[in-house]
Short mmCIF file of C-alpha atoms in Angstrom, two decimals:
data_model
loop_
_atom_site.label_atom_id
_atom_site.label_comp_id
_atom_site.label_asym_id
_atom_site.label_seq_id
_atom_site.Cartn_x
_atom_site.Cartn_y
_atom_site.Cartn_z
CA UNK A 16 14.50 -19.44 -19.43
CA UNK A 17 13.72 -17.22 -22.64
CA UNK A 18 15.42 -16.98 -25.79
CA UNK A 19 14.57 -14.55 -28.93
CA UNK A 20 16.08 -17.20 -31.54
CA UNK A 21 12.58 -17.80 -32.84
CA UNK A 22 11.81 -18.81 -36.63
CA UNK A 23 8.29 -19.16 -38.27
CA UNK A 24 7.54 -20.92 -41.43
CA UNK A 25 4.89 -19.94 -44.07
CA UNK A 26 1.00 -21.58 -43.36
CA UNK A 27 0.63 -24.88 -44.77
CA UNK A 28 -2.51 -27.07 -45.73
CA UNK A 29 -2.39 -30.99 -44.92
CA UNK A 30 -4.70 -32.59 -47.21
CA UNK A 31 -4.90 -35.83 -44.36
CA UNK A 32 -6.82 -33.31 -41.66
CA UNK A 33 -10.36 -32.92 -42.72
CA UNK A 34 -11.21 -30.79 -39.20
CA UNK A 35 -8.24 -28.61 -38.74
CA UNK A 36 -5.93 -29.14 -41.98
CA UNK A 37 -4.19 -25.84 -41.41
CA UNK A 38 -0.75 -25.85 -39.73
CA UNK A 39 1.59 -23.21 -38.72
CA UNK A 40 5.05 -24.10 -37.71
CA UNK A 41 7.39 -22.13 -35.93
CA UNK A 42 10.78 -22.83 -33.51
CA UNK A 43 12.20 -21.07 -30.76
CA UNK A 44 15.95 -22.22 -30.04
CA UNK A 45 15.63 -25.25 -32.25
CA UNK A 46 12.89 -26.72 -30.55
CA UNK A 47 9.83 -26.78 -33.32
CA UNK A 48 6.29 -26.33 -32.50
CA UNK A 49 3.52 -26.80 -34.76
CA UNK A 50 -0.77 -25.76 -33.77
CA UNK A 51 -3.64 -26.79 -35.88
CA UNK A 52 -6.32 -24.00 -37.27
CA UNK A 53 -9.91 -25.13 -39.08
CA UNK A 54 -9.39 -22.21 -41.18
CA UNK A 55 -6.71 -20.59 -43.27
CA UNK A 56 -7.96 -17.12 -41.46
CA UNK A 57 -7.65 -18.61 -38.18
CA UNK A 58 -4.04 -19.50 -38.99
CA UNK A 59 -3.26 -16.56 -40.59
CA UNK A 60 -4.51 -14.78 -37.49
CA UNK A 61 -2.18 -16.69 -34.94
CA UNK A 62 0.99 -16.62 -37.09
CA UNK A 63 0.82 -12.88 -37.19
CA UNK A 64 0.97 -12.80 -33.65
CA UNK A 65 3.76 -14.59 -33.33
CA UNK A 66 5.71 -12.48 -36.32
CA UNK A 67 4.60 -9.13 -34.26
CA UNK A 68 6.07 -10.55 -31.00
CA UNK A 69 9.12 -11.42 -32.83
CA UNK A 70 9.30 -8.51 -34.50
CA UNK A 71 8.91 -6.59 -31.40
CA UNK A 72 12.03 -8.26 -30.03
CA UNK A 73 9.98 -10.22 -27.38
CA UNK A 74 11.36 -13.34 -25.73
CA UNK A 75 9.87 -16.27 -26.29
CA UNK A 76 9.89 -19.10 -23.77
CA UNK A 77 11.09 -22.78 -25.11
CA UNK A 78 9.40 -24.62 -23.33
CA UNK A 79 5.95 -23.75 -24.48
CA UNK A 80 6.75 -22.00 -27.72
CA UNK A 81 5.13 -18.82 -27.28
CA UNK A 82 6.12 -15.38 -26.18
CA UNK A 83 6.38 -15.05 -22.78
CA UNK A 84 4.04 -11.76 -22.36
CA UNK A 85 1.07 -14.89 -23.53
CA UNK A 86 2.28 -17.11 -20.75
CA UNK A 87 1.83 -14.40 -18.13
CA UNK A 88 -1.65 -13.39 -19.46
CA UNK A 89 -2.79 -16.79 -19.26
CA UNK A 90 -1.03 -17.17 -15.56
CA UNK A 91 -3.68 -16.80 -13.21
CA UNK A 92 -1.38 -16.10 -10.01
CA UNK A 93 -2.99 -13.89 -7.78
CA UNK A 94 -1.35 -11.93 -5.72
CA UNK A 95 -2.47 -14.47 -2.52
CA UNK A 96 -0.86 -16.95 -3.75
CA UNK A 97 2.28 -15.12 -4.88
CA UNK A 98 2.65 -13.74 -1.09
CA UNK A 99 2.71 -16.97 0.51
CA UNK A 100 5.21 -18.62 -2.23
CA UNK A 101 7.35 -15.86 -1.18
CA UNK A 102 7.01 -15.90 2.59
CA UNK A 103 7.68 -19.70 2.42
CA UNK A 104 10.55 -19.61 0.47
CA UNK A 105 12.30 -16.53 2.77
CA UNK A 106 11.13 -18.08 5.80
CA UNK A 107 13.92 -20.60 6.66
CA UNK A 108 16.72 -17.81 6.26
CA UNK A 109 14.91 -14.90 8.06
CA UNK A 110 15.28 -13.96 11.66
CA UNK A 111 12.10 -14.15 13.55
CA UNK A 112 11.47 -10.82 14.01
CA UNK A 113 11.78 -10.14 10.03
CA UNK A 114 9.29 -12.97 9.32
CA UNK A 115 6.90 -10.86 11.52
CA UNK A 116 7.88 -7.94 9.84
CA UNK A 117 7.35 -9.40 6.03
CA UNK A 118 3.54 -10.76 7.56
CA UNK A 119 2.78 -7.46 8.79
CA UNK A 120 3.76 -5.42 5.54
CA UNK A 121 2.02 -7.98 2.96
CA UNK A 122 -1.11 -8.23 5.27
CA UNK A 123 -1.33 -4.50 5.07
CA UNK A 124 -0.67 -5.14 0.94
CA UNK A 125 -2.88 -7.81 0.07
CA UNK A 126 -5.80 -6.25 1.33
CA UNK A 127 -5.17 -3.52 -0.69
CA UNK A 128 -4.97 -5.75 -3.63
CA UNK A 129 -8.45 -7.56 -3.41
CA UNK A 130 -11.70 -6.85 -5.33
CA UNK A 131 -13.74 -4.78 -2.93
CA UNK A 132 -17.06 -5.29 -4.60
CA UNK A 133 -16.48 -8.81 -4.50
CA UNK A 134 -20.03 -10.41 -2.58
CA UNK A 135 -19.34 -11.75 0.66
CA UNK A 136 -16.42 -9.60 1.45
CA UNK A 137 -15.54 -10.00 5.14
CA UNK A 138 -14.52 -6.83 7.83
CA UNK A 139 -10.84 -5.29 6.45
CA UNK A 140 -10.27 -5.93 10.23
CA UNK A 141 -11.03 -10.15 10.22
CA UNK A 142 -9.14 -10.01 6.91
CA UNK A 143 -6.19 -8.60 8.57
CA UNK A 144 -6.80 -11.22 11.37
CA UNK A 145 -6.51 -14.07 9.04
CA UNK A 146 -3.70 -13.21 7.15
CA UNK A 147 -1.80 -12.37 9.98
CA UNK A 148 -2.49 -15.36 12.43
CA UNK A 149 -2.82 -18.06 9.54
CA UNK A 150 -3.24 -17.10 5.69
CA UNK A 151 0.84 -15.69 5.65
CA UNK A 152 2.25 -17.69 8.81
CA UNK A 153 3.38 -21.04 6.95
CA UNK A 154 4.19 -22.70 10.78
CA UNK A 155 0.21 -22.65 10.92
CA UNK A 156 -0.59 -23.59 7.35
CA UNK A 157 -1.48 -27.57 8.67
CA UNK A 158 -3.34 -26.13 11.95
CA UNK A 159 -6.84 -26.17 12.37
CA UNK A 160 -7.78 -22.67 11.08
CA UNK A 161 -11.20 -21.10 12.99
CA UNK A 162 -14.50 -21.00 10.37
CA UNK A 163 -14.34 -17.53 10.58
CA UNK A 164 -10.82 -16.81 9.73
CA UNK A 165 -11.27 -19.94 7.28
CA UNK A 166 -14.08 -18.39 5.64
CA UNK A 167 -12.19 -14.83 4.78
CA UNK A 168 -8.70 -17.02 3.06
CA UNK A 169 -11.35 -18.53 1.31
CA UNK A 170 -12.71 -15.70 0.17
CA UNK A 171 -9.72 -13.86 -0.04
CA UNK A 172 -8.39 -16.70 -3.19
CA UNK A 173 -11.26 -16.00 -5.17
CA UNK A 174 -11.38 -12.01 -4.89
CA UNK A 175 -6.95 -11.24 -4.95
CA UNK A 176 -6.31 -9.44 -7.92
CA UNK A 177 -3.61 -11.31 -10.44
CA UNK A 178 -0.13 -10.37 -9.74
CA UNK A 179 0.14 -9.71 -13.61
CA UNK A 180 -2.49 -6.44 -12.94
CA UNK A 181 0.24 -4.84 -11.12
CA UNK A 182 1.78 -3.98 -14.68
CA UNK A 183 -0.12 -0.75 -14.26
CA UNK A 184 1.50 2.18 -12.59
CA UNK A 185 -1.87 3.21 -11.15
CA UNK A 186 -2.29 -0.18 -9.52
CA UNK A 187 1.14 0.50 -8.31
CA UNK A 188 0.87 3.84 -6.73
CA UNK A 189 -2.82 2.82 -5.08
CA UNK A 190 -0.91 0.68 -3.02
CA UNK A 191 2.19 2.50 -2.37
CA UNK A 192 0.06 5.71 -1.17
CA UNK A 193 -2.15 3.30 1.40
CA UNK A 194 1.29 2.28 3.11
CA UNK A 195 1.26 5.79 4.09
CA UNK A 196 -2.03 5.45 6.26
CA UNK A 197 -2.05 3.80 9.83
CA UNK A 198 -5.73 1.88 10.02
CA UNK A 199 -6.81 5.09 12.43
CA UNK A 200 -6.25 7.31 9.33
CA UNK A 201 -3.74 9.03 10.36
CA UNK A 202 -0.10 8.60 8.67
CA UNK A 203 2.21 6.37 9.39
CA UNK A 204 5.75 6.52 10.31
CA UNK A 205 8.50 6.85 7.95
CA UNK A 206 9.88 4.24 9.04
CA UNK A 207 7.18 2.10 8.86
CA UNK A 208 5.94 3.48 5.12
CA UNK A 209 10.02 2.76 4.23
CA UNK A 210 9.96 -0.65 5.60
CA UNK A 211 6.47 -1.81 3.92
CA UNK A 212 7.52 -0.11 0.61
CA UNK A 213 10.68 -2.47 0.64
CA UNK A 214 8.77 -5.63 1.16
CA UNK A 215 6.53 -5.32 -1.62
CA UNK A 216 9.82 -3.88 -4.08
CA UNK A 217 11.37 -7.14 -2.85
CA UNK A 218 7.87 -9.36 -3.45
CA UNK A 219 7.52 -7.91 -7.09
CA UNK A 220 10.62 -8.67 -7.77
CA UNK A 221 10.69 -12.52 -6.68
CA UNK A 222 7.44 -12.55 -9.35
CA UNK A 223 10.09 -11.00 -12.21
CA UNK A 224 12.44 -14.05 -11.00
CA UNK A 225 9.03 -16.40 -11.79
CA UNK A 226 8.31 -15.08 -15.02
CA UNK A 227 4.83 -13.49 -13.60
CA UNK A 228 5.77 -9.92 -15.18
CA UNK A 229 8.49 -8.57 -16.92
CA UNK A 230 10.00 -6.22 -14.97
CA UNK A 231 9.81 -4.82 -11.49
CA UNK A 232 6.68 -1.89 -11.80
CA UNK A 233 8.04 -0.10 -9.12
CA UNK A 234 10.76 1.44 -10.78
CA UNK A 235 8.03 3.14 -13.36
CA UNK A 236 6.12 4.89 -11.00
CA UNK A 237 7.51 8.88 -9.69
CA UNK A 238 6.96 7.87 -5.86
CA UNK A 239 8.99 9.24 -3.10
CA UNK A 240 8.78 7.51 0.43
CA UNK A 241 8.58 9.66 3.53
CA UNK A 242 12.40 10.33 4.71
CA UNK A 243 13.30 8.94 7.75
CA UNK A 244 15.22 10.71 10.23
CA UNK A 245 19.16 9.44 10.08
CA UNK A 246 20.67 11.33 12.92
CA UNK A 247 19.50 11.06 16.90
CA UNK A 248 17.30 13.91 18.47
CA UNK A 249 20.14 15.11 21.16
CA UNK A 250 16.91 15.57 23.22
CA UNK A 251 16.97 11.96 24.25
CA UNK A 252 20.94 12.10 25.36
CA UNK A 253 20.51 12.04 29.42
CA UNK A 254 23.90 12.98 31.53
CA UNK A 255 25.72 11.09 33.69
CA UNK A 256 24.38 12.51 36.93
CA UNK A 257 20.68 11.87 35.22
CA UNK A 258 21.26 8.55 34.20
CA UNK A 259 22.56 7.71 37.92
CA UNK A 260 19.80 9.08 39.40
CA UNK A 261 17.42 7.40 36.84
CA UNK A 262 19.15 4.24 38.13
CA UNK A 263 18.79 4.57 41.66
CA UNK A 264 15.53 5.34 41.22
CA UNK A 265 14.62 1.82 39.58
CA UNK A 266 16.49 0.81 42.57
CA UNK A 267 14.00 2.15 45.15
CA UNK A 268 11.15 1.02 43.44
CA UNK A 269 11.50 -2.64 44.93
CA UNK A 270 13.54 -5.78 44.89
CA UNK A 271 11.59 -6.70 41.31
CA UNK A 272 12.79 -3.50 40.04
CA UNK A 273 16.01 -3.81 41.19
CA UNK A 274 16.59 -7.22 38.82
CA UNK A 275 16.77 -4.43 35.90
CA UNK A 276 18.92 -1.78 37.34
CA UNK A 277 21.53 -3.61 36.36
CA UNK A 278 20.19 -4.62 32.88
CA UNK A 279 19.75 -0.72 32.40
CA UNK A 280 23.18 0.08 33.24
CA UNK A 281 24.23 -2.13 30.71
CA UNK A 282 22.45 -0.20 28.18
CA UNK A 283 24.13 3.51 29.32
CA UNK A 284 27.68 1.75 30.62
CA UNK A 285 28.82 -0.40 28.21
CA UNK A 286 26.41 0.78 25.37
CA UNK A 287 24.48 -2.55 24.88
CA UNK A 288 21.36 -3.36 22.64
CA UNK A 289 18.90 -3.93 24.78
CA UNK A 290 18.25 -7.47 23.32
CA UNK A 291 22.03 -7.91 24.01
CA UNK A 292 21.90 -7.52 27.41
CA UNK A 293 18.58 -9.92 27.85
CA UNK A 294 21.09 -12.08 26.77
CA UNK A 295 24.27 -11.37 28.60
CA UNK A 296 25.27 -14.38 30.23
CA UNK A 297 28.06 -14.73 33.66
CA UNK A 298 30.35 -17.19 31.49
CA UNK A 299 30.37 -13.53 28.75
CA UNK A 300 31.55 -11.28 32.18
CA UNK A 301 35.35 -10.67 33.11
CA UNK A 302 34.63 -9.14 36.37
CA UNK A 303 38.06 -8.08 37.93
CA UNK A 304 38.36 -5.85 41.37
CA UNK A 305 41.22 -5.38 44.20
CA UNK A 306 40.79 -6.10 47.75
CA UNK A 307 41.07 -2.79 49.84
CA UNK A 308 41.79 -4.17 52.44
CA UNK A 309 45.03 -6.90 51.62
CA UNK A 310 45.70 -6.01 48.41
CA UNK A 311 44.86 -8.80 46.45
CA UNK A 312 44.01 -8.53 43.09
CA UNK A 313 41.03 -10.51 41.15
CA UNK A 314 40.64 -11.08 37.39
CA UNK A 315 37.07 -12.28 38.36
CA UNK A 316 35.31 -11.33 41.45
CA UNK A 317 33.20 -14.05 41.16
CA UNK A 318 35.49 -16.96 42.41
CA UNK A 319 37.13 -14.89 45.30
CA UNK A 320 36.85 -16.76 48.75
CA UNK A 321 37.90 -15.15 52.48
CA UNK A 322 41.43 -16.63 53.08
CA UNK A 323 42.95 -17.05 56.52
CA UNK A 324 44.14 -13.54 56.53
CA UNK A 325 41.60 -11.87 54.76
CA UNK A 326 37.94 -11.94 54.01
CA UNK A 327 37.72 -9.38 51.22
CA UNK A 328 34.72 -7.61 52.76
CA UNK A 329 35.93 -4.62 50.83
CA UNK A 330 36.34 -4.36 47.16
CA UNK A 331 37.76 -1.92 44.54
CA UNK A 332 36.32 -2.77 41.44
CA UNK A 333 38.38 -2.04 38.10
CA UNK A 334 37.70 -2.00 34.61
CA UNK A 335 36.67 -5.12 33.17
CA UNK A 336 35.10 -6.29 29.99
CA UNK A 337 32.17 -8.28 28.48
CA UNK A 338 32.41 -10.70 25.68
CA UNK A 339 29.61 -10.40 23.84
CA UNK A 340 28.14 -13.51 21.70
CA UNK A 341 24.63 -12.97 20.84
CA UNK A 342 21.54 -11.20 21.42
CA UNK A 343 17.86 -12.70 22.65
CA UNK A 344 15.06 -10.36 20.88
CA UNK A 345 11.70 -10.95 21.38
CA UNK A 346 9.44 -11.68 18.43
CA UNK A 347 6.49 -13.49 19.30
CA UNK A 348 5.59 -16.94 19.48
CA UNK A 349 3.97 -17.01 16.21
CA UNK A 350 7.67 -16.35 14.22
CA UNK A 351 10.19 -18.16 15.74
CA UNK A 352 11.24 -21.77 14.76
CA UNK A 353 10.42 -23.40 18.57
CA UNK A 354 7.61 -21.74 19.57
CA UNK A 355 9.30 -19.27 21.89
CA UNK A 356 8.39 -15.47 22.85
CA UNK A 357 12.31 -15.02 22.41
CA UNK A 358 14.81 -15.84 19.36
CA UNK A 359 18.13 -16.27 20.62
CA UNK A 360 20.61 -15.61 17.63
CA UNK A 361 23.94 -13.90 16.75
CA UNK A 362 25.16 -10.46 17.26
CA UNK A 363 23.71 -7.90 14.63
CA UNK A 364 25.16 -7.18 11.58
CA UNK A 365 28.18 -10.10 12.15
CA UNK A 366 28.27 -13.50 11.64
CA UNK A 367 26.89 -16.38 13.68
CA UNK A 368 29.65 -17.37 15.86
CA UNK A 369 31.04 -14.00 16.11
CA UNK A 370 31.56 -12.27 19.35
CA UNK A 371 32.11 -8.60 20.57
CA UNK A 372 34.55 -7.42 23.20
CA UNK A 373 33.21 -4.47 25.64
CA UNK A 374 35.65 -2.86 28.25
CA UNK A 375 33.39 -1.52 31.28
CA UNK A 376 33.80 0.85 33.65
CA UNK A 377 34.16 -0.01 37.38
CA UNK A 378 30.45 1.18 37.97
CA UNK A 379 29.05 -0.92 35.29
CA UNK A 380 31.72 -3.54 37.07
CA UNK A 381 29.38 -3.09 40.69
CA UNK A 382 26.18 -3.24 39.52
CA UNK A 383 26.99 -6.45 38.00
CA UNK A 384 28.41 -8.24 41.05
CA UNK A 385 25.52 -6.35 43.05
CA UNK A 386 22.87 -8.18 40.87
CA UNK A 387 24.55 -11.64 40.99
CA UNK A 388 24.71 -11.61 45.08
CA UNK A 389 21.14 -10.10 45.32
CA UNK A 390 19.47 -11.93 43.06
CA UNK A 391 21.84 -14.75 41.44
CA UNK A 392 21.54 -16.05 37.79
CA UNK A 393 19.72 -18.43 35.93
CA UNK A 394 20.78 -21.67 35.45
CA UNK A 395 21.88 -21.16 31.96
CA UNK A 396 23.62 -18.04 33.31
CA UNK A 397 21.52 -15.08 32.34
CA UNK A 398 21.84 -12.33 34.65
CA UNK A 399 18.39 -10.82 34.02
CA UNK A 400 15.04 -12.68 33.44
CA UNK A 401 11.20 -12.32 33.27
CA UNK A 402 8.90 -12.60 36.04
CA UNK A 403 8.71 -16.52 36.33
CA UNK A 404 12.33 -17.09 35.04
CA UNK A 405 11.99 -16.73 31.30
CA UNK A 406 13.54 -14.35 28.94
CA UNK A 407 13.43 -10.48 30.29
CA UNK A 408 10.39 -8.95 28.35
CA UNK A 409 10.23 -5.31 26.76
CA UNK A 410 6.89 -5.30 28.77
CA UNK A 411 8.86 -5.74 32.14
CA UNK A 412 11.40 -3.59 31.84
CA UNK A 413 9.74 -0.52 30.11
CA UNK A 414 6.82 -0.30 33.28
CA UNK A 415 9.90 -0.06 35.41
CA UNK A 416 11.63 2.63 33.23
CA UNK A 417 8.50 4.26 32.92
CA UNK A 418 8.03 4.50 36.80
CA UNK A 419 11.63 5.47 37.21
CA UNK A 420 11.43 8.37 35.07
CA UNK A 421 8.50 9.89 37.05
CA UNK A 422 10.03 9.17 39.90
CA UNK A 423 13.45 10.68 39.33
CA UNK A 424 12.62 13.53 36.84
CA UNK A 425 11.09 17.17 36.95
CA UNK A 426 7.76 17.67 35.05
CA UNK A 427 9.26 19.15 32.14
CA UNK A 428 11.67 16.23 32.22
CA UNK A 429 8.76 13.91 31.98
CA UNK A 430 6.89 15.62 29.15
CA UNK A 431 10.45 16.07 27.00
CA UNK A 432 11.70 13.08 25.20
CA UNK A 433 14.57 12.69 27.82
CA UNK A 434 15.65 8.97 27.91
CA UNK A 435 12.02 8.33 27.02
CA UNK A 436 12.61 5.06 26.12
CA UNK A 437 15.30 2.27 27.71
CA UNK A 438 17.58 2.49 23.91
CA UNK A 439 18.08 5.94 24.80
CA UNK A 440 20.89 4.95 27.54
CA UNK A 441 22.92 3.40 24.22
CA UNK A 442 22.68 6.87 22.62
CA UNK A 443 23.53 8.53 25.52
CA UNK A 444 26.52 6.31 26.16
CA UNK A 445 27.69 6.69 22.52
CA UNK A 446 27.56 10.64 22.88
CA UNK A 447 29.30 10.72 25.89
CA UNK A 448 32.45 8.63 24.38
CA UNK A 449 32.30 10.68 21.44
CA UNK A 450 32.45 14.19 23.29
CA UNK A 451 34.64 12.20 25.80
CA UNK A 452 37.52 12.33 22.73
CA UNK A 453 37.24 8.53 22.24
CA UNK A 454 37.91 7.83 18.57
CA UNK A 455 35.07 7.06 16.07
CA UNK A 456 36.35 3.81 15.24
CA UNK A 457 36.51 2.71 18.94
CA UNK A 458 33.25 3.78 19.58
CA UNK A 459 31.94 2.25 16.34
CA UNK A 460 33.53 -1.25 17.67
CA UNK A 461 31.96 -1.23 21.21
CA UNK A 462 28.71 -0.13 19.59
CA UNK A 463 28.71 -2.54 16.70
CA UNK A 464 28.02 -0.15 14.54
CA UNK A 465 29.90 0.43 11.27
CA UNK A 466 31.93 4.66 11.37
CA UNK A 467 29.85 5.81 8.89
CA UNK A 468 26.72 4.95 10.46
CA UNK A 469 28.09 6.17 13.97
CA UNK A 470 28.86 9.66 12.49
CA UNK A 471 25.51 10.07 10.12
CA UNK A 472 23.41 8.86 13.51
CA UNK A 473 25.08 10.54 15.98
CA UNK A 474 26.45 13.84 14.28
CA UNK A 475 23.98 15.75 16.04
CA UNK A 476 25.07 14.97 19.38
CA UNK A 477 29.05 15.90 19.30
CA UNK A 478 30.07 18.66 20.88
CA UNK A 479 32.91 21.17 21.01
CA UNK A 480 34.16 24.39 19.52
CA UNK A 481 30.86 26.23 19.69
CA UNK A 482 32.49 28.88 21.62
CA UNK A 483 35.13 30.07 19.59
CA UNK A 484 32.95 29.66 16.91
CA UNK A 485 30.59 32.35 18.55
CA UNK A 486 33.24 34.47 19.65
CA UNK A 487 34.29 35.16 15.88
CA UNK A 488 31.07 35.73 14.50
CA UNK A 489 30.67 37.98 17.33
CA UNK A 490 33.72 39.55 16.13
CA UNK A 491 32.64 39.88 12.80
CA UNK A 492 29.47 41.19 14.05
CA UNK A 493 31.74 43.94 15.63
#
């Protein structure tokens, strides 16, 4: 709290203080303070700072009496200490994979913001190492930290500069300009630079909520971050026929690949997250189809049983739909709250109970029912899982992509950035709807996304017109 009602009375002499009979009194909101000086100079000397501070329209802090630009001199808080005081207080709100994300940024920081002369400094590498694993992690603040990683947070609290030394806009820039340097020396992403830059905006600021500075420095210093790319390369955006092929390749690769050729359709089909289809579940599935051979129709394929007339040998599958309630990303067992390589949580960008309705095409339909009499589900009703029945790792599924993609493309296929990576199937699928005439708005709601991202990311990838277009400025050409 600070208030600038501050009044200071005129130096006094008490004739019962032999050692310090000078006095200067002074309140701040009503509250009155008084200090003791041996000599009238002395006195005179400490009143006149608190008349310039005054004067100067600085607050003043009640509890203590003096300005509050004093109280942050005299606050040693380095910037250590500051970093863990703010990853423990965001850490109970923050998904796991932003926890790792807020680590990774201030490790990057607060080795920037150490002494480097400082005897005894270890490696920038072990330093990195310690933070990361221990010093910023406050699930393994009560573990038994190794000497050597010990040793480097120990001498990482004596050598971190004060928080209040980031006042300077050269301080300031030195460590904005190193978030644009990879540990290799070459530059980082955009991405990453824009994502670093917001952490420490957002960890200055918590010290302005403290009272450690005054105001965020940030905003003082002329510093542009790298822009990062807003719109999809239309490179990536595979075809129908391609993506078909690409899945019938993963298919031929082996009964292990096959458990993902369904998880990839997912991505391309019915435009899934690929941490939203780790997590699709059978209970989230609406599978419906029509026997070819009887007639009978199914709402969901999965509890039809031969009759006496019929066995249903032969199936038409029809357009269906998933219900979408929440994703399973992977973020490391070091971030989440159980210990797990996997965070199971909400949908992105919606609330926690929230769900997402999908239609699907009868394709999409197919593969689905294909996976579940092939290889079955888990018992908590995943379709797709890892290796030894856990969560479906990035890992897993990106060897198999890879292998797919050399097996089903050309060589200039394989060098482009054509479906490169698995997310590439969701902006394929989201280009196709949108050059398919589906409204913005509907694809937007399948996606999850909001319109105006849809259009801004995927503007680059919508087709049509281009020919009459040509043809008049061939025209005007003449």
């Amino acid at each position: 709290m600070k208030s600038y009602e501050v009044q200071i009375w005129e130096i006094a002499k008490r004739a019962d203080r032999k050692a310090r009979p000078w006095r200067v009194r002074w309140a701040v909101s009503g509250q009155r303070f008084e200090d003791m000086f041996r000599t009238k100079a002395l006195a005179h000397s400490f009143r006149a700072e608190l008349v310039q501070a005054a004067n100067a329209g600085e607050p003043f802090d009640p509890a203590t009496g003096r300005p509050v630009s004093e109280a942050r001199t005299k606050n040693p808080t380095t910037w250590y200490a500051h970093s863990r005081a703010y990853v423990e207080m965001k850490w109970p709100r923050a998904a796991a994979k932003t926890r790792r994300s807020i680590v990774e940024a201030l490790t990057s920081i607060t080795v920037t913001l150490s002494r480097p002369a400082k005897r005894g400094r270890p490696t920038d590498a072990l330093l990195r190492e310690a933070l990361y694993l221990y010093g910023l992690n406050p699930r393994r603040w009560s573990d038994e930290i190794p000497p050597d990683h010990a040793a480097a947070l120990a001498w990482l609290e004596t050598a971190s500069l004060p928080v209040v030394e980031l006042d300077s806009p050269a301080m300031v820039r030195r460590v904005l300009d190193s978030l644009c340097v990879r540990l290799d020396g070459k530059p980082a992403a955009a991405s990453t630079v824009q994502r670093k830059r917001a952490t420490f905006y957002n960890v200055l600021g918590y010290a302005v909520e403290l009272g450690l500075i005054a105001s965020n420095p940030v905003d003082r210093v002329q510093w542009t971050a790298p822009e990062v790319a807003q719109s999809i390369d239309r490179r990536v955006v595979a075809n129908p026929a391609q993506v078909a092929t690409l899945l019938e390749a993963v298919k031929s690769l082996g009964k292990r690949a096959d458990k993902v050729t369904a998880f990839f359709g997912c991505l391309y089909y019915a435009g899934m997250r690929p941490s939203e289809a780790a997590d699709l579940r059978r209970e989230d599935c609406d599978l419906a189809g029509r026997c070819a051979d009887c007639g009978a129709d199914f709402d969901d394929l999965a509890a039809v049983k031969p009759s006496r007339s019929c066995d249903h040998e032969k199936i038409e599958y029809r357009w269906s739909r998933l219900v979408l309630a929440g994703t399973s990303p992977r973020a490391g067992s070091h971030w989440t709250d159980d210990g797990g390589s996997h965070e199971r949580r909400g949908l992105k960008h919606r609330g926690r109970a929230e769900t997402r309705t999908v239609p699907i095409p009868p394709r999409l339909v197919e593969l689905l029912c294909v996976h579940v009499e092939n290889h079955g589900v888990g018992p908590d009703g995943r379709f797709f899982r890892g290796l030894h029945g856990g969560p479906l790792s990035e890992s897993v599924y990106d060897r198999w992509w890879k292998l797919a993609r050399e097996k089903a493309l050309t060589e200039s296929q394989i060098a482009s950035p054509l479906v490169r990576r698995p997310y590439d199937l969701r902006h394929a699928a989201a280009s196709l709807w949108l050059n398919a005439g589906v409204p913005p708005t509907e694809v937007a709601r399948r996606l999850g996304h909001g319109v105006a991202v849809l259009l801004r990311v995927y503007a680059n990838c919508i087709d049509g017109g281009d020919d009459t277009m040509n043809d008049k400025i061939g025209e005007a050409l003449g």
